[in-house]
Tab-separated table of C-alpha atoms in Angstrom:
chain	number	residue	atom	x	y	z
M	112	MET	CA	-65.388	4.930	-87.715
M	113	SER	CA	-61.874	6.302	-88.179
M	114	ALA	CA	-58.746	4.369	-87.296
M	115	LEU	CA	-57.901	6.899	-84.578
M	116	ALA	CA	-61.313	6.443	-82.929
M	117	LEU	CA	-60.880	2.661	-83.009
M	118	ALA	CA	-57.469	3.006	-81.384
M	119	VAL	CA	-58.954	5.094	-78.565
M	120	LEU	CA	-61.809	2.622	-77.987
M	121	PHE	CA	-59.460	-0.367	-77.942
M	122	ALA	CA	-57.054	1.440	-75.599
M	123	ILE	CA	-59.858	2.316	-73.149
M	124	ALA	CA	-61.171	-1.254	-73.248
M	125	SER	CA	-57.645	-2.538	-72.644
M	126	ALA	CA	-57.238	-0.280	-69.603
M	127	ALA	CA	-60.593	-1.442	-68.230
M	128	ALA	CA	-59.642	-5.104	-68.623
M	129	TYR	CA	-56.266	-4.557	-66.965
M	130	ALA	CA	-57.917	-2.622	-64.115
M	131	ALA	CA	-60.495	-5.351	-63.471
M	132	GLY	CA	-57.800	-8.027	-63.540
M	133	ALA	CA	-55.603	-6.050	-61.125
M	134	VAL	CA	-58.473	-5.522	-58.685
M	135	MET	CA	-59.343	-9.210	-58.684
M	136	GLN	CA	-55.703	-10.200	-58.195
M	137	GLU	CA	-55.428	-7.770	-55.292
M	138	ARG	CA	-58.435	-9.339	-53.597
M	139	LEU	CA	-57.011	-12.814	-54.145
M	140	ALA	CA	-53.684	-11.673	-52.712
M	141	ALA	CA	-55.505	-10.422	-49.610
M	142	ASP	CA	-56.920	-13.949	-49.159
M	143	ALA	CA	-53.561	-15.589	-49.860
M	144	GLU	CA	-53.262	-16.824	-46.289
M	145	ARG	CA	-56.318	-19.015	-46.830
M	146	HIS	CA	-55.212	-20.322	-50.228
M	147	THR	CA	-52.072	-22.113	-51.315
M	148	VAL	CA	-50.682	-21.756	-54.826
M	149	LEU	CA	-52.298	-25.003	-55.899
M	150	ALA	CA	-55.580	-23.894	-54.364
M	151	LEU	CA	-55.476	-20.684	-56.403
M	152	LEU	CA	-55.162	-22.747	-59.582
M	153	ARG	CA	-58.488	-24.363	-58.738
M	154	LEU	CA	-60.264	-21.043	-58.200
M	155	GLY	CA	-62.369	-19.770	-61.049
M	156	ARG	CA	-61.769	-16.187	-59.905
M	157	TRP	CA	-58.021	-16.589	-60.413
M	158	TRP	CA	-58.438	-17.871	-63.958
M	159	PHE	CA	-60.924	-15.100	-64.661
M	160	ALA	CA	-58.333	-12.528	-63.547
M	161	VAL	CA	-55.751	-14.176	-65.818
M	162	GLY	CA	-58.253	-14.009	-68.671
M	163	LEU	CA	-58.869	-10.317	-68.038
M	164	ASN	CA	-55.134	-9.590	-68.236
M	165	ALA	CA	-54.859	-11.591	-71.446
M	166	ALA	CA	-57.810	-9.682	-72.897
M	167	GLY	CA	-56.176	-6.414	-71.872
M	168	GLY	CA	-53.011	-7.403	-73.720
M	169	ALA	CA	-54.931	-8.388	-76.859
M	170	LEU	CA	-56.917	-5.135	-76.839
M	171	HIS	CA	-53.694	-3.177	-76.383
M	172	VAL	CA	-52.210	-4.857	-79.461
M	173	ALA	CA	-55.406	-4.006	-81.380
M	174	ALA	CA	-55.106	-0.364	-80.312
M	175	LEU	CA	-51.497	-0.267	-81.538
M	176	ALA	CA	-52.640	-1.657	-84.876
M	177	TYR	CA	-54.916	1.369	-85.432
M	178	GLY	CA	-53.377	4.301	-83.565
M	179	PRO	CA	-50.044	6.040	-83.013
M	180	LEU	CA	-47.755	4.936	-80.222
M	181	SER	CA	-47.728	8.410	-78.632
M	182	LEU	CA	-51.511	8.167	-78.104
M	183	VAL	CA	-52.051	4.528	-77.184
M	184	GLN	CA	-49.393	4.363	-74.461
M	185	PRO	CA	-50.579	7.391	-72.432
M	186	LEU	CA	-54.132	6.027	-72.468
M	187	GLY	CA	-52.764	3.077	-70.504
M	188	LEU	CA	-52.774	5.402	-67.471
M	189	LEU	CA	-56.542	4.915	-67.419
M	190	THR	CA	-55.863	1.578	-65.747
M	191	LEU	CA	-55.030	3.420	-62.503
M	192	VAL	CA	-58.125	5.616	-62.834
M	193	LEU	CA	-60.586	2.817	-63.604
M	194	ALA	CA	-59.215	0.611	-60.827
M	195	LEU	CA	-60.419	3.166	-58.236
M	196	PRO	CA	-64.203	2.645	-58.467
M	197	MET	CA	-63.782	-1.063	-59.243
M	198	GLY	CA	-61.670	-1.709	-56.156
M	199	ALA	CA	-63.888	0.439	-53.951
M	200	ALA	CA	-67.040	-1.352	-55.102
M	201	LEU	CA	-65.521	-4.786	-54.571
M	202	ALA	CA	-64.202	-3.935	-51.108
M	203	SER	CA	-67.304	-1.909	-50.124
M	204	LYS	CA	-65.159	1.136	-49.341
M	205	ARG	CA	-65.158	4.776	-50.332
M	206	VAL	CA	-62.492	6.251	-52.583
M	207	ALA	CA	-60.286	8.784	-50.822
M	208	THR	CA	-60.701	12.423	-51.853
M	209	GLU	CA	-57.025	12.668	-52.786
M	210	HIS	CA	-57.399	9.732	-55.150
M	211	TRP	CA	-60.414	11.336	-56.828
M	212	ARG	CA	-58.343	14.469	-57.351
M	213	GLY	CA	-55.538	12.396	-58.837
M	214	ALA	CA	-58.004	10.719	-61.172
M	215	GLY	CA	-59.333	14.093	-62.261
M	216	LEU	CA	-55.853	15.454	-63.021
M	217	THR	CA	-54.921	12.324	-64.935
M	218	LEU	CA	-58.090	12.465	-67.029
M	219	ALA	CA	-57.626	16.183	-67.714
M	220	GLY	CA	-54.072	15.657	-68.924
M	221	LEU	CA	-55.065	12.722	-71.114
M	222	MET	CA	-57.954	14.640	-72.673
M	223	VAL	CA	-55.614	17.456	-73.700
M	224	LEU	CA	-53.142	14.969	-75.167
M	225	LEU	CA	-55.980	13.300	-77.053
M	226	VAL	CA	-56.992	16.607	-78.615
M	227	LEU	CA	-53.393	17.415	-79.557
M	228	VAL	CA	-52.784	14.184	-81.455
M	229	GLY	CA	-52.573	15.218	-85.089
M	230	PRO	CA	-55.077	13.660	-87.494
M	231	GLY	CA	-52.205	12.552	-89.711
M	232	ASN	CA	-50.726	10.342	-86.988
M	233	THR	CA	-51.447	6.693	-87.682
M	234	ALA	CA	-49.991	3.355	-86.714
M	235	SER	CA	-46.552	3.115	-88.311
M	236	VAL	CA	-44.069	0.339	-88.990
M	237	LEU	CA	-40.420	0.601	-88.033
M	238	THR	CA	-38.005	-0.254	-90.791
M	239	THR	CA	-35.515	-2.997	-90.053
M	240	GLY	CA	-32.735	-0.446	-89.683
M	241	ARG	CA	-34.719	1.744	-87.279
M	242	ALA	CA	-35.894	-1.277	-85.307
M	243	THR	CA	-32.273	-2.379	-84.924
M	244	THR	CA	-31.236	1.120	-83.863
M	245	LEU	CA	-34.053	1.214	-81.322
M	246	ALA	CA	-33.092	-2.181	-79.892
M	247	VAL	CA	-29.401	-1.245	-79.553
M	248	VAL	CA	-30.032	2.200	-78.040
M	249	ALA	CA	-32.687	0.853	-75.673
M	250	THR	CA	-30.393	-1.938	-74.491
M	251	ILE	CA	-27.588	0.542	-73.789
M	252	VAL	CA	-29.929	2.907	-71.930
M	253	VAL	CA	-31.508	0.131	-69.843
M	254	LEU	CA	-28.099	-1.327	-68.924
M	255	ALA	CA	-26.781	2.126	-67.987
M	256	VAL	CA	-29.767	2.775	-65.718
M	257	MET	CA	-29.351	-0.670	-64.129
M	258	VAL	CA	-25.680	0.038	-63.393
M	259	ALA	CA	-26.641	3.390	-61.841
M	260	ALA	CA	-29.283	1.619	-59.744
M	261	LYS	CA	-26.757	-0.945	-58.546
M	262	TYR	CA	-24.480	1.760	-57.149
M	263	ALA	CA	-27.261	3.939	-55.747
M	264	LYS	CA	-27.035	4.200	-51.985
M	265	ALA	CA	-30.629	5.132	-51.173
M	266	THR	CA	-33.192	2.359	-51.491
M	267	ILE	CA	-35.848	4.638	-52.994
M	268	ALA	CA	-33.401	5.947	-55.618
M	269	ARG	CA	-32.501	2.382	-56.568
M	270	SER	CA	-36.165	1.425	-56.932
M	271	ILE	CA	-36.980	4.466	-59.058
M	272	LEU	CA	-34.027	3.794	-61.386
M	273	TYR	CA	-35.134	0.184	-61.863
M	274	ALA	CA	-38.665	1.446	-62.530
M	275	VAL	CA	-37.362	3.879	-65.170
M	276	ALA	CA	-35.554	1.002	-66.893
M	277	ALA	CA	-38.727	-1.100	-66.741
M	278	GLY	CA	-40.849	1.684	-68.245
M	279	ALA	CA	-38.361	2.166	-71.082
M	280	ALA	CA	-38.314	-1.556	-71.795
M	281	PHE	CA	-42.116	-1.682	-71.906
M	282	ALA	CA	-42.195	1.295	-74.302
M	283	VAL	CA	-39.746	-0.393	-76.670
M	284	SER	CA	-41.791	-3.576	-76.410
M	285	SER	CA	-44.954	-1.711	-77.431
M	286	ALA	CA	-43.229	-0.032	-80.371
M	287	LEU	CA	-41.958	-3.387	-81.619
M	288	THR	CA	-45.374	-4.963	-80.984
M	289	GLN	CA	-46.928	-2.374	-83.280
M	290	THR	CA	-44.385	-3.162	-86.009
M	291	VAL	CA	-44.760	-6.939	-85.710
M	292	THR	CA	-48.571	-6.690	-85.681
M	293	LEU	CA	-48.729	-4.548	-88.812
M	294	ARG	CA	-46.176	-6.710	-90.597
M	295	ALA	CA	-48.120	-9.846	-89.707
M	296	THR	CA	-51.192	-8.437	-91.464
M	297	THR	CA	-49.234	-8.181	-94.720
M	298	ASP	CA	-46.445	-10.765	-94.455
M	299	GLY	CA	-48.356	-13.431	-92.554
M	300	ALA	CA	-47.428	-15.357	-89.420
M	301	GLY	CA	-43.769	-15.414	-90.435
M	302	ALA	CA	-43.420	-11.938	-88.906
M	303	LEU	CA	-43.983	-13.503	-85.491
M	304	LEU	CA	-40.700	-15.416	-85.824
M	305	SER	CA	-38.579	-12.509	-87.042
M	306	PRO	CA	-35.606	-11.096	-85.071
M	307	ILE	CA	-37.765	-8.096	-84.172
M	308	ALA	CA	-40.259	-10.427	-82.484
M	309	LEU	CA	-37.423	-12.009	-80.466
M	310	VAL	CA	-36.249	-8.589	-79.280
M	311	LEU	CA	-39.863	-7.768	-78.422
M	312	ALA	CA	-40.105	-10.847	-76.203
M	313	ALA	CA	-36.783	-10.042	-74.510
M	314	MET	CA	-37.865	-6.463	-73.770
M	315	SER	CA	-41.223	-7.603	-72.394
M	316	VAL	CA	-39.648	-10.137	-70.030
M	317	GLY	CA	-36.928	-7.679	-69.061
M	318	GLY	CA	-39.463	-4.974	-68.228
M	319	LEU	CA	-41.445	-7.404	-66.080
M	320	LEU	CA	-38.360	-8.523	-64.136
M	321	LEU	CA	-37.103	-4.966	-63.652
M	322	SER	CA	-40.476	-3.819	-62.345
M	323	GLN	CA	-40.533	-6.700	-59.866
M	324	VAL	CA	-37.087	-5.707	-58.579
M	325	ALA	CA	-38.284	-2.111	-58.220
M	326	TYR	CA	-41.359	-3.184	-56.222
M	327	ARG	CA	-39.303	-5.501	-54.037
M	328	ASP	CA	-36.989	-2.789	-52.763
M	329	SER	CA	-39.442	-0.075	-51.719
M	330	GLY	CA	-43.040	-1.209	-52.119
M	331	LEU	CA	-45.573	-0.358	-54.799
M	332	GLY	CA	-46.290	3.393	-54.722
M	333	ALA	CA	-43.237	5.211	-56.094
M	334	PRO	CA	-42.108	2.454	-58.517
M	335	LEU	CA	-45.629	2.046	-59.919
M	336	ALA	CA	-45.915	5.784	-60.563
M	337	THR	CA	-42.461	5.816	-62.181
M	338	VAL	CA	-43.187	2.861	-64.478
M	339	SER	CA	-46.568	4.334	-65.410
M	340	LEU	CA	-44.958	7.641	-66.392
M	341	ALA	CA	-41.698	6.404	-67.940
M	342	ASN	CA	-43.596	4.177	-70.376
M	343	PRO	CA	-45.635	6.890	-72.188
M	344	ILE	CA	-42.749	9.383	-72.061
M	345	ALA	CA	-40.375	6.919	-73.699
M	346	SER	CA	-43.119	5.974	-76.186
M	347	ALA	CA	-43.588	9.632	-77.158
M	348	VAL	CA	-39.838	9.966	-77.752
M	349	ILE	CA	-39.810	6.820	-79.897
M	350	GLY	CA	-42.885	7.939	-81.834
M	351	MET	CA	-41.459	11.357	-82.650
M	352	ALA	CA	-37.869	10.277	-83.296
M	353	LEU	CA	-38.476	7.094	-85.312
M	354	LEU	CA	-42.118	7.017	-86.425
M	355	GLY	CA	-42.639	10.620	-87.497
M	356	GLU	CA	-45.474	11.301	-85.061
M	357	ARG	CA	-46.254	14.949	-84.275
M	358	PHE	CA	-48.639	16.960	-82.097
M	359	ALA	CA	-51.113	19.388	-83.642
M	360	GLY	CA	-50.039	23.007	-83.526
M	361	GLY	CA	-46.346	22.433	-84.093
M	362	GLY	CA	-44.087	23.882	-81.415
M	363	ARG	CA	-46.933	25.418	-79.433
M	364	GLY	CA	-48.763	22.124	-79.470
M	365	ALA	CA	-45.663	20.370	-78.158
M	366	VAL	CA	-45.395	22.852	-75.288
M	367	VAL	CA	-49.062	22.370	-74.385
M	368	ALA	CA	-48.564	18.608	-74.601
M	369	LEU	CA	-45.682	18.840	-72.123
M	370	GLY	CA	-47.913	20.788	-69.753
M	371	ALA	CA	-50.695	18.213	-70.113
M	372	ALA	CA	-48.208	15.427	-69.476
M	373	ALA	CA	-47.067	17.195	-66.292
M	374	VAL	CA	-50.684	17.454	-65.098
M	375	ALA	CA	-51.284	13.769	-65.812
M	376	ALA	CA	-48.024	12.913	-64.032
M	377	ALA	CA	-49.140	14.802	-60.921
M	378	GLY	CA	-52.406	12.859	-61.019
M	379	VAL	CA	-50.603	9.524	-61.274
M	380	VAL	CA	-48.435	10.391	-58.273
M	381	MET	CA	-51.562	11.182	-56.261
M	382	LEU	CA	-53.216	7.947	-57.383
M	383	THR	CA	-50.286	5.802	-56.246
M	384	ARG	CA	-49.886	7.570	-52.918
M	385	PRO	CA	-51.488	5.955	-49.840
M	386	ALA	CA	-54.623	7.748	-48.749
M	387	GLU	CA	-54.418	9.950	-45.677
M	388	GLY	CA	-55.562	8.158	-42.601
M	389	ALA	CA	-55.104	4.744	-44.170
M	390	ALA	CA	-54.568	2.045	-41.661
M	391	LEU	CA	-51.013	0.857	-41.503
M	392	PRO	CA	-50.304	-2.843	-41.264
M	393	ALA	CA	-50.281	-3.942	-37.682
M	394	GLU	CA	-46.885	-4.871	-36.352
M	395	ALA	CA	-46.348	-8.041	-34.464
M	396	PRO	CA	-46.436	-7.401	-30.733
M	397	THR	CA	-43.038	-7.290	-29.162
M	398	LYS	CA	-42.500	-10.088	-26.719
M	399	VAL	CA	-41.513	-8.666	-23.374
M	400	GLU	CA	-39.247	-10.908	-21.407
M	401	PRO	CA	-39.830	-10.801	-17.665
M	402	LEU	CA	-37.079	-9.234	-15.650
M	403	PRO	CA	-35.087	-11.776	-13.666
M	404	LEU	CA	-36.098	-11.733	-10.065
M	405	PRO	CA	-33.281	-11.147	-7.635
M	406	LEU	CA	-32.213	-14.135	-5.655
M	407	PRO	CA	-33.376	-13.982	-2.077
M	408	LEU	CA	-30.690	-12.728	0.203
M	409	PRO	CA	-29.848	-14.975	3.121
M	410	VAL	CA	-31.622	-13.849	6.246
M	411	PRO	CA	-29.027	-13.097	8.846
M	412	GLN	CA	-29.426	-15.392	11.789
M	413	ARG	CA	-29.365	-13.895	15.215
M	414	GLU	CA	-26.554	-15.167	17.251
M	415	ARG	CA	-27.772	-17.342	20.007
M	416	GLU	CA	-27.199	-15.807	23.381
M	417	PRO	CA	-25.105	-17.996	25.606
M	418	GLU	CA	-27.155	-19.887	28.079
M	419	PRO	CA	-26.528	-18.993	31.657
M	420	VAL	CA	-24.202	-21.352	33.387
M	421	ALA	CA	-25.683	-22.781	36.472
M	422	LEU	CA	-23.469	-22.227	39.514
M	423	VAL	CA	-22.951	-25.232	41.616
M	424	ALA	CA	-23.243	-24.471	45.180
């Protein structure tokens, strides 16, 4: 089996593990009122979900060890697609038609991108100079987007900007993960303690924190779609600018790849949008205070008629 085929298999397995872990965590979150934090730690389902996420991360690293960054990162969008039937089966619900359409568009776009990945694209290692350049440029870009988000007036604009910064940080983290993984296979475990590994850890934590801020301000839908799209786009830029990755067909292939990416992006937006007719969370009933009753008015007393004076004869 070729290295590219192994990368695709590992990436699909990683997406499946992440999807299963996300679905289980969502179900546990729905039961959060019945479980405290300490109670969750005693639940086997919670630890199983944690294990699924860990397995997803390990499989993602394995995919990066065999395939190009511009292929592995877009395949991560399969997490949103695979979570649909898993979540529906666990909750005994039907998947909305709009979500099926979004899944179809996402799969169509990914299939075209998969075909366009050139056979010469393989997992590549960043040189120390290029890794340093990537870290510096990424830090400047992320800080600039954060400053723009801080001064954004609209809440949704602020959330989207934070999500863009998170997606960029995750892309840089994946690129550095690929470099550290490949170096560890040749240089040994010492590569895990290199400056590149420290930057990798900082970018991973930063992306996680930025995504949480984005979700906090305006919910899950728009920020999740933005993070999911910003990550592969930034990865494609890194792969082409620093790793020498190219699409088959030259310029025409790049144009087709942009079209496929737009189709996949439309599918992701549909996947993260609430289904039509979905029940909205019930609002707490408004307590109606009784109107104050008017004080009783004093009843006017009839004036007593003077008693007749008896005349004394």
